[in-house]
Coordinates of C-alpha atoms and ligand atoms in Angstrom, one line a residue:
M25 CA -10.0 11.5 15.3
T26 CA -10.0 8.4 16.4
D27 CA -7.7 6.6 17.5
R28 CA -9.2 3.2 15.6
V29 CA -8.1 3.9 12.1
L30 CA -9.7 1.6 10.0
T31 CA -12.6 -1.0 11.2
V32 CA -13.3 -3.9 8.1
T33 CA -16.7 -5.8 9.2
E34 CA -17.3 -9.1 7.6
L35 CA -15.6 -9.0 5.2
T36 CA -16.8 -10.6 1.6
K37 CA -15.8 -11.3 -2.3
H38 CA -16.7 -14.2 -4.1
F39 CA -15.4 -14.6 -7.4
D40 CA -17.2 -17.1 -9.8
G41 CA -19.3 -18.4 -6.2
L42 CA -16.1 -19.3 -3.9
P43 CA -15.6 -16.7 -2.1
A44 CA -11.8 -14.9 -1.7
V45 CA -12.6 -13.0 1.0
D46 CA -15.1 -14.6 3.6
G47 CA -16.5 -12.1 6.6
T48 CA -14.0 -11.4 7.1
S49 CA -13.5 -8.6 10.8
F50 CA -10.4 -6.6 12.0
E51 CA -9.2 -3.4 13.3
V52 CA -6.2 -1.5 12.3
R53 CA -5.3 1.6 15.5
E54 CA -3.9 3.9 15.1
H55 CA 0.5 3.7 14.1
E56 CA 0.4 0.1 14.3
V57 CA 1.8 -2.2 12.6
V58 CA -0.8 -5.1 11.4
S59 CA 0.3 -7.9 9.0
I60 CA -2.1 -10.0 6.6
I61 CA 0.1 -13.7 5.9
G62 CA -1.5 -16.8 4.8
P63 CA -0.9 -19.5 1.8
N64 CA -1.2 -18.5 -2.1
G65 CA -4.4 -17.9 -2.3
S66 CA -6.0 -17.4 1.2
G67 CA -7.4 -14.1 -0.2
K68 CA -4.6 -11.6 1.1
T69 CA -4.6 -9.6 -2.5
T70 CA -7.9 -10.0 -3.0
T71 CA -8.7 -8.1 1.4
L72 CA -6.6 -5.0 0.4
N73 CA -7.9 -4.4 -2.8
L74 CA -11.9 -4.3 -1.8
L75 CA -9.7 -1.8 1.6
S76 CA -7.9 0.2 -2.1
G77 CA -11.6 0.5 -3.3
L78 CA -10.0 -1.8 -6.4
L79 CA -12.6 -4.3 -5.9
R80 CA -15.8 -3.5 -4.4
P81 CA -17.2 -6.0 -1.8
Q82 CA -19.8 -8.6 -1.6
H83 CA -20.6 -7.7 1.3
G84 CA -19.3 -6.4 4.4
T85 CA -17.6 -2.6 5.7
V86 CA -14.5 -0.9 5.5
V87 CA -15.4 2.4 7.9
F88 CA -11.7 4.7 7.8
D89 CA -10.9 7.4 9.9
G90 CA -15.3 6.9 11.4
T91 CA -16.0 7.3 7.2
D92 CA -17.9 5.2 6.1
I93 CA -15.7 4.0 3.0
T94 CA -16.9 0.9 1.0
G95 CA -16.8 0.8 -1.9
R96 CA -15.2 4.8 -2.1
L97 CA -12.6 4.7 -5.3
P98 CA -8.7 4.5 -5.2
D99 CA -8.4 7.8 -6.0
A100 CA -10.6 9.5 -3.5
L101 CA -9.2 7.4 -0.9
A102 CA -5.8 9.0 -2.2
A103 CA -7.0 11.7 -1.1
I104 CA -8.2 11.3 2.4
G105 CA -5.1 9.1 3.7
L106 CA -4.7 5.9 2.3
T107 CA -2.8 4.8 -0.3
R108 CA -0.7 1.6 -1.3
T109 CA 1.5 -0.6 -2.6
F110 CA 0.8 -3.5 -4.9
Q111 CA 2.0 -7.2 -4.9
N112 CA 3.2 -7.4 -8.9
G113 CA 4.8 -3.6 -9.0
R114 CA 3.4 -1.0 -10.3
V115 CA 5.3 2.2 -11.4
F116 CA 5.2 4.6 -14.8
G117 CA 7.8 2.9 -17.3
T118 CA 8.3 5.8 -19.1
M119 CA 8.3 8.2 -16.2
S120 CA 11.0 9.1 -14.8
I121 CA 11.4 8.2 -10.5
D122 CA 10.5 11.6 -9.6
D123 CA 7.3 11.7 -11.8
N124 CA 6.2 8.4 -10.2
V125 CA 6.6 9.6 -6.8
T126 CA 4.8 13.0 -7.9
V127 CA 1.9 10.6 -9.5
G128 CA 1.1 10.0 -5.8
L129 CA 0.8 13.2 -4.6
T130 CA -1.9 14.3 -7.2
P131 CA -4.5 13.9 -5.8
K132 CA -4.0 15.7 -3.1
L133 CA -2.6 18.9 -5.3
R134 CA -5.3 22.4 -5.2
A135 CA -3.7 25.1 -7.2
A136 CA -3.3 23.1 -10.2
R137 CA -6.8 21.3 -9.5
P138 CA -9.4 23.5 -9.3
L139 CA -12.6 22.2 -9.2
A140 CA -11.4 18.8 -8.4
R141 CA -14.8 18.1 -6.7
L142 CA -16.4 18.3 -9.4
R143 CA -14.7 16.0 -11.6
R144 CA -17.2 13.5 -9.6
I145 CA -20.4 14.5 -12.0
P146 CA -19.8 12.7 -15.1
V147 CA -21.5 16.2 -17.4
L148 CA -19.5 18.6 -15.4
R149 CA -16.2 16.7 -16.0
W150 CA -15.1 19.3 -19.1
I151 CA -15.4 22.1 -16.1
P152 CA -12.3 21.6 -14.3
L153 CA -10.6 19.9 -17.6
L154 CA -11.1 23.7 -18.6
A155 CA -10.2 24.8 -15.3
E156 CA -6.8 22.4 -15.4
T157 CA -5.4 23.7 -18.1
V158 CA -6.1 27.2 -17.8
V159 CA -3.8 27.5 -14.5
A160 CA -1.4 25.0 -16.3
L161 CA -0.6 27.6 -18.8
V162 CA -1.0 30.6 -16.7
R163 CA 0.9 29.2 -14.0
P164 CA -0.1 31.5 -11.3
P165 CA 2.4 32.1 -8.3
S166 CA 0.2 29.9 -5.6
V167 CA 0.8 26.8 -8.6
R168 CA 4.9 27.6 -8.6
R169 CA 4.2 27.4 -5.6
E170 CA 2.6 24.3 -5.4
E171 CA 4.5 23.0 -7.8
R172 CA 8.6 23.9 -5.3
E173 CA 7.2 22.3 -2.4
T174 CA 5.6 19.0 -4.1
A175 CA 9.8 18.6 -6.3
Q176 CA 10.4 19.5 -2.1
T177 CA 8.2 16.4 -0.7
V178 CA 10.0 14.6 -3.6
T179 CA 13.3 14.4 -2.6
G180 CA 12.1 13.8 1.0
Q181 CA 11.5 11.3 0.0
L182 CA 13.4 10.1 -2.1
E183 CA 16.3 10.3 1.2
R184 CA 14.6 8.2 2.2
F185 CA 16.3 5.9 0.3
G186 CA 19.6 6.4 0.6
D187 CA 21.5 6.6 -2.9
R188 CA 19.2 4.1 -4.4
L189 CA 17.2 6.9 -6.2
L190 CA 18.3 10.1 -5.9
P191 CA 21.3 9.7 -8.2
R192 CA 18.6 8.7 -10.3
R193 CA 15.7 10.5 -10.2
S194 CA 15.5 11.3 -13.5
Q195 CA 16.0 7.7 -15.1
E196 CA 12.9 6.3 -16.6
A197 CA 11.8 3.9 -14.3
A198 CA 11.6 1.3 -16.7
T199 CA 15.7 1.2 -17.1
L200 CA 15.6 0.6 -12.6
S201 CA 16.3 -2.8 -11.5
Y202 CA 13.5 -4.0 -10.2
A203 CA 14.6 -3.7 -6.6
N204 CA 14.8 -0.2 -7.4
R205 CA 11.3 0.1 -9.1
R206 CA 10.0 -1.0 -6.0
R207 CA 11.2 1.4 -4.1
T208 CA 10.1 4.2 -6.2
E209 CA 6.4 2.1 -5.5
I210 CA 7.0 3.0 -1.7
A211 CA 8.0 6.6 -2.7
R212 CA 5.1 7.2 -4.2
A213 CA 2.6 5.5 -1.5
L214 CA 4.7 7.7 1.0
A215 CA 4.3 10.8 -0.7
P216 CA 1.4 11.7 0.5
S217 CA 2.0 11.2 4.0
P218 CA -0.8 8.5 4.1
R219 CA -2.8 8.3 7.1
L220 CA -3.4 3.9 6.3
L221 CA -0.2 2.6 4.6
L222 CA -1.5 -1.1 2.5
L223 CA 1.3 -3.0 1.7
D224 CA 1.5 -5.6 -0.3
E225 CA 4.3 -7.3 -0.5
P226 CA 6.8 -5.1 -0.9
T227 CA 10.0 -7.4 -1.1
A228 CA 8.6 -10.2 -3.2
G229 CA 11.2 -10.9 -5.3
M230 CA 14.0 -9.0 -3.4
N231 CA 17.7 -10.1 -2.5
P232 CA 17.9 -10.3 1.5
A233 CA 19.9 -7.6 1.1
E234 CA 17.6 -5.8 -0.4
T235 CA 14.5 -7.6 2.0
D236 CA 16.8 -6.5 5.1
E237 CA 17.1 -2.5 3.9
V238 CA 13.3 -2.6 3.6
M239 CA 13.1 -4.0 5.8
H240 CA 15.2 -1.2 8.2
Q241 CA 13.3 1.3 6.0
L242 CA 9.5 -0.1 7.6
L243 CA 10.2 -0.2 11.4
A244 CA 11.8 3.9 10.0
L245 CA 8.4 4.6 9.3
K246 CA 7.1 2.8 12.1
R247 CA 9.4 4.8 15.0
D248 CA 7.5 7.8 12.8
G249 CA 3.9 7.0 13.7
Q250 CA 3.4 5.3 10.4
T251 CA -0.2 3.0 10.8
M252 CA 0.8 0.6 8.3
L253 CA -1.1 -2.8 7.1
L254 CA 1.6 -4.8 5.7
V255 CA 0.1 -8.7 3.9
E256 CA 4.2 -10.6 3.1
H257 CA 5.7 -14.0 2.9
K258 CA 8.6 -13.2 4.6
L259 CA 8.2 -15.1 8.4
D260 CA 11.6 -13.2 9.4
L261 CA 10.3 -9.2 8.6
V262 CA 7.5 -9.6 9.8
M263 CA 7.7 -11.0 12.9
T264 CA 10.0 -8.1 13.6
V265 CA 8.0 -5.3 12.3
S266 CA 4.1 -5.7 12.8
D267 CA 2.5 -4.8 16.0
R268 CA -0.2 -7.7 15.4
V269 CA -0.3 -10.3 13.2
I270 CA -3.5 -11.4 11.4
V271 CA -3.6 -15.2 9.6
M272 CA -6.0 -15.7 7.2
D273 CA -6.4 -19.3 4.7
H274 CA -9.6 -19.7 2.6
G275 CA -10.1 -15.8 2.7
V276 CA -11.0 -16.1 6.3
I277 CA -9.3 -15.6 9.6
I278 CA -7.8 -18.7 11.3
A279 CA -5.9 -16.5 13.8
E280 CA -5.0 -13.1 15.3
G281 CA -2.4 -12.5 17.7
T282 CA 1.0 -10.5 18.6
P283 CA 4.2 -12.5 16.6
A284 CA 4.2 -14.4 19.8
E285 CA 1.0 -15.7 20.3
V286 CA 0.8 -16.2 16.2
Q287 CA 3.5 -18.2 16.2
A288 CA 2.3 -20.6 17.8
D289 CA -0.8 -21.1 17.6
P290 CA -1.3 -24.4 16.2
A291 CA -3.6 -23.5 13.9
V292 CA -1.9 -21.1 11.8
I293 CA 1.1 -24.1 11.4
E294 CA -1.6 -26.4 10.5
A295 CA -2.6 -24.4 7.4
Y296 CA 1.5 -23.0 6.7
L297 CA 2.5 -27.1 6.7
G298 CA -0.5 -29.6 6.8
S299 CA 0.8 -32.8 8.9
R300 CA 4.3 -31.8 8.7
R301 CA 4.2 -30.7 12.2
G302 CA 6.7 -29.8 14.6
R303 CA 8.2 -26.5 13.4
A304 CA 8.0 -23.3 14.6
V305 CA 5.5 -20.4 11.8
A306 CA 9.4 -18.5 11.9
D307 CA 11.7 -22.0 10.0
I308 CA 8.9 -21.1 7.3
A309 CA 11.4 -20.7 3.7
P310 CA 9.3 -17.5 2.9
S311 CA 7.2 -18.4 -1.0
G312 CA 6.6 -16.2 -3.4
A313 CA 10.0 -14.7 -3.7
T314 CA 12.7 -15.3 -6.0
D315 CA 16.6 -14.5 -5.4
E316 CA 16.7 -11.4 -8.0
G317 CA 18.8 -8.5 -7.1
D318 CA 20.0 -5.3 -7.7
H319 CA 21.5 -4.7 -11.7
E320 CA 22.2 -1.9 -11.9
Ligands
ATP408 N1 -10.0 -11.1 -10.9 C1 -10.1 -12.5 -9.6 N2 -10.4 -13.4 -10.4 C2 -11.0 -14.7 -10.2 N3 -10.2 -15.0 -8.7 C3 -9.8 -14.2 -8.3 C4 -9.3 -13.1 -8.6 N4 -8.3 -12.0 -8.1 C5 -8.5 -13.5 -7.0 N5 -8.9 -14.8 -7.1 C6 -8.5 -15.5 -6.5 O1 -9.0 -15.2 -4.4 C7 -8.1 -16.3 -3.9 C8 -7.4 -15.2 -3.4 O2 -6.5 -14.1 -4.0 P1 -5.5 -13.2 -3.2 O3 -4.6 -13.0 -4.6 O4 -6.2 -13.1 -2.4 O5 -4.5 -14.4 -2.5 P2 -3.5 -14.5 -2.2 O6 -3.0 -14.2 -0.6 O7 -3.0 -12.4 -2.2 O8 -2.2 -15.4 -2.4 P3 -0.7 -15.1 -2.7 O9 -0.1 -15.2 -1.5 O10 -0.6 -15.9 -4.0 O11 -0.6 -13.3 -3.5 C9 -7.5 -17.4 -5.0 O12 -8.5 -17.9 -4.7 C10 -7.1 -16.5 -6.4 O13 -7.0 -17.2 -7.2
MG409 MG1 -1.6 -11.4 -2.9

């Protein structure tokens, strides 16, 4: 296994002829926390969408753990250890917290999903579906064992968030506060122990106390060695948790370096402030965030 978890080369995506991501190249090494920052519309989310298989690049390659994964679909990527959260939060509203987090483990299930590989062959898809139905009805010991392991993993993930999620684990996600829905989504992405976790503005819409809590959870993950690629507008958080920061503007990378290097880079100050020079990047108020809090 290489120390380079992700190598992105010349990644390009145009929408209607306009470049959203325009030939970006960067890498993420094992145990690193790399953040992508940049003004609204600079191509941060499109980059994550290209890496996680939601979009196919027009040009460029994505190599994950030594394997070219360009254009692979999200569930195939989750199965090999690349998971993500979404900018606007995505949970299944009518499902419990437990079930939402369990979904994150589905690509890794073996006993409950026999012959899952055949799903990729359209004319043979009925075979794994039939096999899954049979094991769901019969529930052989291997499936029951896997269910117990899954339940333990889910509990472990919920424990990360103290008493935020555990007491509500049977509640439908739609009844949760905004912050708890976002926590559920993070727990789901972490459940399969990803080799690389992509986070798109995990604190968007959170108030300062909630943001601080997430920051400490990210720091705890970092201490555990979790490799992360983070998109975030809240620069205090970015500068605290990141080993390296990539700055995008108009689809291209305009700067890259340690938090201190990036903060001092004139091109970065220019991208954020236009002609209004003189303020440090860390002083810039985060955009895209509201002051919504927990409303339990
Ligand atoms: N599906 C799409 N169809 C057309 N244009 C798109 C699509 N997705 C993104 N874009 C455009 O691509 C550009 C980059 O968008 P992107 O969402 O990647 O920006 P971002 O850096 O994540 O911005 P923000 O900080 O506001 O989330 C924008 O001009 C956006 O309008
Ligand atoms: Mg975005």
